[in-house]
C-alpha cells in the first residue's frame, strides 16, 4: 500500500476496528483511490453544511484576488504597523511575520484562487474565504491582546507589544492555521491540491489517471481539509462579523496616527492632548478585547470538540469497489 494512502487511512478511519483494518489492507490501488475520494467527499460535506452559514459576502466580492478585497489596503497597513511595533518592541516578531507571510501568499496565489472562482470550484472558493477571514481575525486578536498604549515621561505616545503568551494560549487555533496555510504554500501543497481540480473544470473533464487523482486526494484530505475544518467550525461557532474586525483595524491605524503625531510634535501641551486621546483608544480596545474573548473561548472549545468528533469516519466495501457518487450533495471530485 502507498505510504501516503496509508497515512490518510490511519488519520481518518478507526483502524483499531478489525473489520475496517482488514478492509483497508485488502485494497488494490484503484480501490485505495476510491476510498480516499469517498473520505474526502464525506469530510467536505460535513464542512460545507457549516460554511453556508458563515457570512463571507464581502470577501467573495474580490473573487479570489486579495488586492481587490475592499479592506485590502487597510489590512496591509495594519500588518505594516504591527511589524513596526513588533520590531521596536523586539517581541511578537515571529507572530506578525506569519500574518505578513499569509497576506503575501494570498497575493502570490491570486491567479489560482481567481480561477477557482471562475470555474466555481467550491473548495477553492471556500478555502480562500476562510483564509482571508482567518487573517483579518488574527490581526484583530493580536491587536486587542498584544498592542498596548504606553505614555512616556515627556507625554509622548508609544505602542508596544505585550501579553504575547496570553495571545498564544487563548487564540492559538486561528494563528496555528495561518501558520499551516503558510507551510502548505511553502511546500506547494496549495498548488498541487487545487490546480488539477481547476484544470479539470476548465477542460470539462474527469480524472483519468488513478495515480493523479490519488495524489490530489491525499494532498487535499491530509493538508487542506484539516485547515478548512478547523477554521469553519470556529467561525460557525463564533459568528463574528467582518465589520467587527474592520472596526479593530480602524482603531489600530488611528492609534498609530496619534503615535506618529506625538513623535513629530514639539509642543508639550499638544503631546498631552494626544496622549489623552490615545488613552481613550486603549480603553475602547480593552472593551472590544473583553467582548471578543467572552465569545471566542467557548466557540474554540466547541470547534475543537466538533472537529475531533468529525475527523474519524467509516467506509464500506461499496465505497471502495464503486466510484463515489458525486451527485449526492457537494463533492470534491
Short mmCIF file of C-alpha atoms in Angstrom, two decimals:
data_model
loop_
_atom_site.label_atom_id
_atom_site.label_comp_id
_atom_site.label_asym_id
_atom_site.label_seq_id
_atom_site.Cartn_x
_atom_site.Cartn_y
_atom_site.Cartn_z
CA UNK A 1 0.00 0.00 0.00
CA UNK A 2 1.20 3.51 -0.81
CA UNK A 3 2.54 5.33 2.24
CA UNK A 4 0.51 8.47 1.56
CA UNK A 5 -2.70 6.45 1.22
CA UNK A 6 -1.91 4.58 4.42
CA UNK A 7 -1.35 7.91 6.16
CA UNK A 8 -4.87 9.06 5.20
CA UNK A 9 -6.49 5.84 6.40
CA UNK A 10 -4.80 5.97 9.78
CA UNK A 11 -5.71 9.65 10.17
CA UNK A 12 -9.36 9.38 9.12
CA UNK A 13 -10.54 5.84 9.93
CA UNK A 14 -10.79 3.79 13.10
CA UNK A 15 -8.04 1.33 12.25
CA UNK A 16 -8.47 -0.38 15.62
CA UNK A 17 -11.71 -1.82 14.31
CA UNK A 18 -10.79 -5.25 12.91
CA UNK A 19 -13.27 -5.11 10.01
CA UNK A 20 -12.05 -1.68 8.93
CA UNK A 21 -8.42 -2.77 9.22
CA UNK A 22 -8.99 -5.92 7.14
CA UNK A 23 -10.93 -3.96 4.52
CA UNK A 24 -8.21 -1.33 4.14
CA UNK A 25 -5.40 -3.90 3.98
CA UNK A 26 -7.19 -5.71 1.15
CA UNK A 27 -7.49 -2.69 -1.16
CA UNK A 28 -5.81 -2.53 -4.53
CA UNK A 29 -4.56 0.79 -5.91
CA UNK A 30 -7.81 1.70 -7.65
CA UNK A 31 -9.83 0.89 -4.54
CA UNK A 32 -7.44 2.95 -2.41
CA UNK A 33 -8.16 5.92 -4.66
CA UNK A 34 -11.93 5.38 -4.41
CA UNK A 35 -11.70 5.08 -0.63
CA UNK A 36 -9.73 8.31 -0.24
CA UNK A 37 -12.09 10.16 -2.58
CA UNK A 38 -15.01 8.87 -0.52
CA UNK A 39 -13.32 10.02 2.70
CA UNK A 40 -12.58 13.45 1.21
CA UNK A 41 -16.14 13.92 -0.08
CA UNK A 42 -17.69 12.95 3.23
CA UNK A 43 -15.43 15.20 5.28
CA UNK A 44 -16.06 18.04 2.85
CA UNK A 45 -19.85 17.65 3.04
CA UNK A 46 -19.72 18.00 6.83
CA UNK A 47 -17.72 21.20 6.44
CA UNK A 48 -19.96 22.69 3.73
CA UNK A 49 -23.01 22.37 5.96
CA UNK A 50 -21.41 24.93 8.27
CA UNK A 51 -19.69 27.06 5.61
CA UNK A 52 -23.05 28.03 4.14
CA UNK A 53 -23.99 29.76 7.41
CA UNK A 54 -20.87 31.96 7.57
CA UNK A 55 -21.02 35.47 6.14
CA UNK A 56 -18.27 35.67 3.51
CA UNK A 57 -20.13 38.11 1.24
CA UNK A 58 -17.60 40.97 1.43
CA UNK A 59 -14.66 38.62 0.87
CA UNK A 60 -16.36 36.83 -2.03
CA UNK A 61 -16.72 40.10 -3.91
CA UNK A 62 -12.96 40.04 -4.51
CA UNK A 63 -13.38 36.72 -6.44
CA UNK A 64 -10.04 35.33 -5.30
CA UNK A 65 -7.98 38.48 -5.91
CA UNK A 66 -7.00 39.67 -2.45
CA UNK A 67 -5.82 43.01 -3.88
CA UNK A 68 -9.45 43.66 -4.94
CA UNK A 69 -10.77 42.98 -1.43
CA UNK A 70 -12.48 46.14 -0.14
CA UNK A 71 -10.36 46.20 3.02
CA UNK A 72 -7.10 45.06 1.42
CA UNK A 73 -5.22 48.36 1.88
CA UNK A 74 -6.34 48.75 5.47
CA UNK A 75 -5.40 45.15 6.25
CA UNK A 76 -1.98 45.60 4.65
CA UNK A 77 -1.45 48.88 6.52
CA UNK A 78 -2.36 47.20 9.83
CA UNK A 79 0.21 44.47 9.26
CA UNK A 80 2.83 47.11 8.42
CA UNK A 81 2.04 48.95 11.66
CA UNK A 82 2.23 45.73 13.66
CA UNK A 83 5.57 44.92 12.01
CA UNK A 84 6.92 48.33 13.05
CA UNK A 85 5.64 47.98 16.62
CA UNK A 86 6.95 44.42 16.98
CA UNK A 87 10.40 45.40 15.70
CA UNK A 88 10.52 48.35 18.11
CA UNK A 89 9.27 46.20 21.00
CA UNK A 90 11.53 43.31 19.98
CA UNK A 91 8.69 40.90 20.69
CA UNK A 92 5.92 39.34 18.62
CA UNK A 93 8.12 39.49 15.52
CA UNK A 94 7.55 35.82 14.59
CA UNK A 95 3.76 36.09 15.00
CA UNK A 96 3.42 39.28 12.97
CA UNK A 97 5.75 37.87 10.30
CA UNK A 98 3.33 34.95 9.91
CA UNK A 99 0.50 37.42 9.26
CA UNK A 100 2.61 39.24 6.67
CA UNK A 101 3.57 35.95 5.02
CA UNK A 102 -0.07 34.87 4.81
CA UNK A 103 -1.03 38.09 3.02
CA UNK A 104 1.87 37.66 0.60
CA UNK A 105 0.80 34.05 -0.05
CA UNK A 106 -2.74 35.20 -0.85
CA UNK A 107 -1.23 37.71 -3.27
CA UNK A 108 1.13 35.12 -4.75
CA UNK A 109 -1.66 32.60 -5.39
CA UNK A 110 -4.32 35.07 -6.51
CA UNK A 111 -4.42 33.64 -10.05
CA UNK A 112 -5.08 30.17 -8.63
CA UNK A 113 -7.87 31.46 -6.39
CA UNK A 114 -9.33 33.63 -9.16
CA UNK A 115 -9.50 30.58 -11.45
CA UNK A 116 -11.22 28.73 -8.62
CA UNK A 117 -13.94 31.39 -8.62
CA UNK A 118 -14.16 31.46 -12.43
CA UNK A 119 -14.66 27.69 -12.59
CA UNK A 120 -16.86 27.64 -9.49
CA UNK A 121 -14.56 25.11 -7.80
CA UNK A 122 -16.24 25.26 -4.41
CA UNK A 123 -13.42 24.03 -2.17
CA UNK A 124 -11.01 26.59 -3.66
CA UNK A 125 -13.54 29.39 -3.13
CA UNK A 126 -14.34 28.34 0.43
CA UNK A 127 -10.67 27.91 1.29
CA UNK A 128 -9.86 31.42 0.05
CA UNK A 129 -12.79 32.87 2.01
CA UNK A 130 -11.79 31.17 5.27
CA UNK A 131 -8.09 32.09 5.00
CA UNK A 132 -8.92 35.76 4.39
CA UNK A 133 -11.36 35.70 7.31
CA UNK A 134 -8.71 34.00 9.49
CA UNK A 135 -6.08 36.59 8.57
CA UNK A 136 -8.36 39.50 9.41
CA UNK A 137 -9.45 37.82 12.66
CA UNK A 138 -5.88 37.07 13.67
CA UNK A 139 -4.87 40.70 13.15
CA UNK A 140 -7.79 41.70 15.35
CA UNK A 141 -6.97 39.26 18.14
CA UNK A 142 -3.30 40.16 18.08
CA UNK A 143 -4.10 43.87 18.20
CA UNK A 144 -6.58 43.71 21.08
CA UNK A 145 -4.49 41.37 23.21
CA UNK A 146 -0.94 42.45 22.47
CA UNK A 147 -0.80 46.10 21.43
CA UNK A 148 -0.71 48.40 24.45
CA UNK A 149 -0.68 52.16 24.84
CA UNK A 150 2.43 53.49 26.60
CA UNK A 151 2.81 57.09 27.78
CA UNK A 152 6.41 58.18 28.28
CA UNK A 153 7.56 60.73 30.92
CA UNK A 154 7.59 63.55 28.36
CA UNK A 155 3.96 62.69 27.45
CA UNK A 156 4.89 61.29 24.07
CA UNK A 157 2.87 58.30 22.95
CA UNK A 158 4.07 54.85 22.02
CA UNK A 159 2.59 51.45 21.19
CA UNK A 160 4.23 48.24 22.36
CA UNK A 161 3.67 44.51 22.05
CA UNK A 162 2.72 42.94 25.39
CA UNK A 163 0.87 39.85 26.68
CA UNK A 164 2.20 37.64 23.89
CA UNK A 165 1.80 34.46 25.95
CA UNK A 166 -1.85 35.25 26.62
CA UNK A 167 -2.41 35.65 22.90
CA UNK A 168 -0.69 32.34 22.16
CA UNK A 169 -2.65 30.42 24.77
CA UNK A 170 -6.09 31.92 24.18
CA UNK A 171 -6.24 32.40 20.42
CA UNK A 172 -3.89 29.71 19.14
CA UNK A 173 -6.39 27.98 16.84
CA UNK A 174 -6.64 30.92 14.45
CA UNK A 175 -2.92 31.61 14.36
CA UNK A 176 -2.00 27.92 14.15
CA UNK A 177 -3.99 27.60 10.93
CA UNK A 178 -2.46 30.75 9.50
CA UNK A 179 0.91 29.06 10.03
CA UNK A 180 -0.39 25.81 8.49
CA UNK A 181 -1.57 27.77 5.43
CA UNK A 182 1.88 29.33 5.08
CA UNK A 183 3.51 25.92 5.33
CA UNK A 184 1.15 24.46 2.71
CA UNK A 185 2.15 27.30 0.39
CA UNK A 186 5.85 26.77 1.01
CA UNK A 187 5.57 23.02 0.22
CA UNK A 188 3.45 23.84 -2.85
CA UNK A 189 0.55 21.75 -1.48
CA UNK A 190 -1.92 24.55 -2.25
CA UNK A 191 -0.93 24.41 -5.92
CA UNK A 192 -0.75 20.59 -6.02
CA UNK A 193 -4.15 20.21 -4.42
CA UNK A 194 -6.15 22.89 -6.22
CA UNK A 195 -4.67 23.27 -9.71
CA UNK A 196 -5.70 19.81 -11.00
CA UNK A 197 -9.28 20.39 -9.78
CA UNK A 198 -9.43 23.74 -11.55
CA UNK A 199 -7.79 22.40 -14.73
CA UNK A 200 -10.35 19.60 -14.95
CA UNK A 201 -13.17 22.12 -14.57
CA UNK A 202 -11.67 24.27 -17.34
CA UNK A 203 -11.41 21.23 -19.64
CA UNK A 204 -14.77 19.81 -18.54
CA UNK A 205 -13.04 16.51 -17.92
CA UNK A 206 -12.87 13.98 -15.12
CA UNK A 207 -9.68 12.49 -13.69
CA UNK A 208 -8.49 9.67 -15.91
CA UNK A 209 -5.27 8.58 -14.21
CA UNK A 210 -5.62 6.85 -10.87
CA UNK A 211 -2.20 7.96 -9.67
CA UNK A 212 -3.06 11.61 -10.40
CA UNK A 213 -6.39 11.64 -8.58
CA UNK A 214 -4.90 9.71 -5.66
CA UNK A 215 -2.08 12.23 -5.27
CA UNK A 216 -4.53 15.16 -5.40
CA UNK A 217 -6.93 13.48 -2.98
CA UNK A 218 -4.15 12.77 -0.47
CA UNK A 219 -2.98 16.40 -0.57
CA UNK A 220 -6.50 17.75 -0.09
CA UNK A 221 -7.56 15.30 2.62
CA UNK A 222 -4.31 15.45 4.57
CA UNK A 223 -3.32 19.13 4.21
CA UNK A 224 -6.19 21.31 3.05
CA UNK A 225 -9.30 19.87 4.68
CA UNK A 226 -7.87 19.99 8.25
CA UNK A 227 -7.21 23.74 7.88
CA UNK A 228 -10.63 24.32 6.34
CA UNK A 229 -12.36 22.22 9.01
CA UNK A 230 -10.71 23.97 11.99
CA UNK A 231 -11.49 27.45 10.70
CA UNK A 232 -15.00 26.60 9.51
CA UNK A 233 -16.05 25.06 12.81
CA UNK A 234 -14.59 28.02 14.68
CA UNK A 235 -16.23 30.70 12.56
CA UNK A 236 -19.53 28.79 12.65
CA UNK A 237 -19.46 28.75 16.47
CA UNK A 238 -18.03 32.25 16.88
CA UNK A 239 -20.37 34.03 14.46
CA UNK A 240 -18.34 37.24 14.38
CA UNK A 241 -18.99 39.70 11.57
CA UNK A 242 -16.32 41.17 9.33
CA UNK A 243 -17.45 44.62 10.43
CA UNK A 244 -16.18 43.84 13.96
CA UNK A 245 -12.69 43.18 12.61
CA UNK A 246 -12.75 46.23 10.35
CA UNK A 247 -13.53 48.36 13.41
CA UNK A 248 -10.43 46.99 15.13
CA UNK A 249 -8.28 47.74 12.09
CA UNK A 250 -9.60 51.31 12.05
CA UNK A 251 -8.79 51.74 15.76
CA UNK A 252 -5.24 50.46 15.29
CA UNK A 253 -4.49 52.78 12.39
CA UNK A 254 -5.93 55.79 14.25
CA UNK A 255 -3.84 54.94 17.31
CA UNK A 256 -0.72 54.71 15.18
CA UNK A 257 -1.52 58.04 13.56
CA UNK A 258 -1.66 59.58 17.03
CA UNK A 259 1.66 57.94 17.90
CA UNK A 260 3.33 59.43 14.82
CA UNK A 261 1.79 62.83 15.52
CA UNK A 262 3.15 62.72 19.06
CA UNK A 263 6.66 61.85 17.89
CA UNK A 264 6.68 64.78 15.45
CA UNK A 265 5.21 67.26 17.90
CA UNK A 266 7.48 69.57 19.92
CA UNK A 267 4.62 71.11 21.89
CA UNK A 268 4.38 69.50 25.32
CA UNK A 269 0.74 70.57 25.71
CA UNK A 270 -0.15 69.08 22.37
CA UNK A 271 1.55 65.82 23.36
CA UNK A 272 -0.61 65.63 26.46
CA UNK A 273 -3.75 66.05 24.38
CA UNK A 274 -2.57 63.31 22.02
CA UNK A 275 -1.79 61.03 24.95
CA UNK A 276 -5.26 61.65 26.41
CA UNK A 277 -6.85 60.74 23.08
CA UNK A 278 -4.83 57.58 22.88
CA UNK A 279 -5.76 56.59 26.43
CA UNK A 280 -9.38 56.65 25.28
CA UNK A 281 -8.39 54.45 22.34
CA UNK A 282 -6.73 51.99 24.71
CA UNK A 283 -9.89 51.74 26.83
CA UNK A 284 -12.03 51.14 23.75
CA UNK A 285 -9.69 48.39 22.60
CA UNK A 286 -9.79 46.76 26.03
CA UNK A 287 -13.59 46.65 25.94
CA UNK A 288 -13.55 45.10 22.46
CA UNK A 289 -10.96 42.54 23.55
CA UNK A 290 -13.06 41.50 26.56
CA UNK A 291 -16.17 41.18 24.38
CA UNK A 292 -14.39 39.04 21.79
CA UNK A 293 -12.76 36.83 24.41
CA UNK A 294 -16.13 36.08 26.05
CA UNK A 295 -17.49 34.92 22.70
CA UNK A 296 -14.34 33.26 21.44
CA UNK A 297 -13.31 30.93 24.27
CA UNK A 298 -16.45 28.72 24.24
CA UNK A 299 -16.50 28.87 20.45
CA UNK A 300 -12.97 27.49 20.20
CA UNK A 301 -13.69 24.70 22.67
CA UNK A 302 -16.79 23.74 20.70
CA UNK A 303 -14.89 23.89 17.40
CA UNK A 304 -12.10 21.62 18.66
CA UNK A 305 -14.60 19.14 20.11
CA UNK A 306 -16.68 19.01 16.91
CA UNK A 307 -13.65 18.81 14.61
CA UNK A 308 -12.21 15.94 16.65
CA UNK A 309 -15.52 14.11 16.53
CA UNK A 310 -15.92 14.56 12.76
CA UNK A 311 -12.32 13.73 11.86
CA UNK A 312 -12.84 9.95 12.11
CA UNK A 313 -15.34 8.36 9.75
CA UNK A 314 -16.12 4.89 8.36
CA UNK A 315 -16.05 3.34 4.90
CA UNK A 316 -17.76 0.32 3.44
CA UNK A 317 -16.90 -2.15 0.69
CA UNK A 318 -19.22 -0.25 -1.63
CA UNK A 319 -17.14 2.93 -1.13
CA UNK A 320 -14.00 1.21 -2.42
CA UNK A 321 -15.47 -1.00 -5.16
CA UNK A 322 -17.60 1.61 -6.88
CA UNK A 323 -16.55 5.15 -7.75
CA UNK A 324 -18.04 7.53 -5.18
CA UNK A 325 -21.29 9.17 -6.23
CA UNK A 326 -20.77 12.93 -6.61
CA UNK A 327 -24.47 13.66 -7.17
CA UNK A 328 -25.42 13.40 -3.52
CA UNK A 329 -24.61 16.93 -2.35
CA UNK A 330 -21.28 18.81 -2.65
CA UNK A 331 -18.21 16.81 -3.57
CA UNK A 332 -14.55 17.37 -4.29
CA UNK A 333 -14.14 15.19 -7.38
#
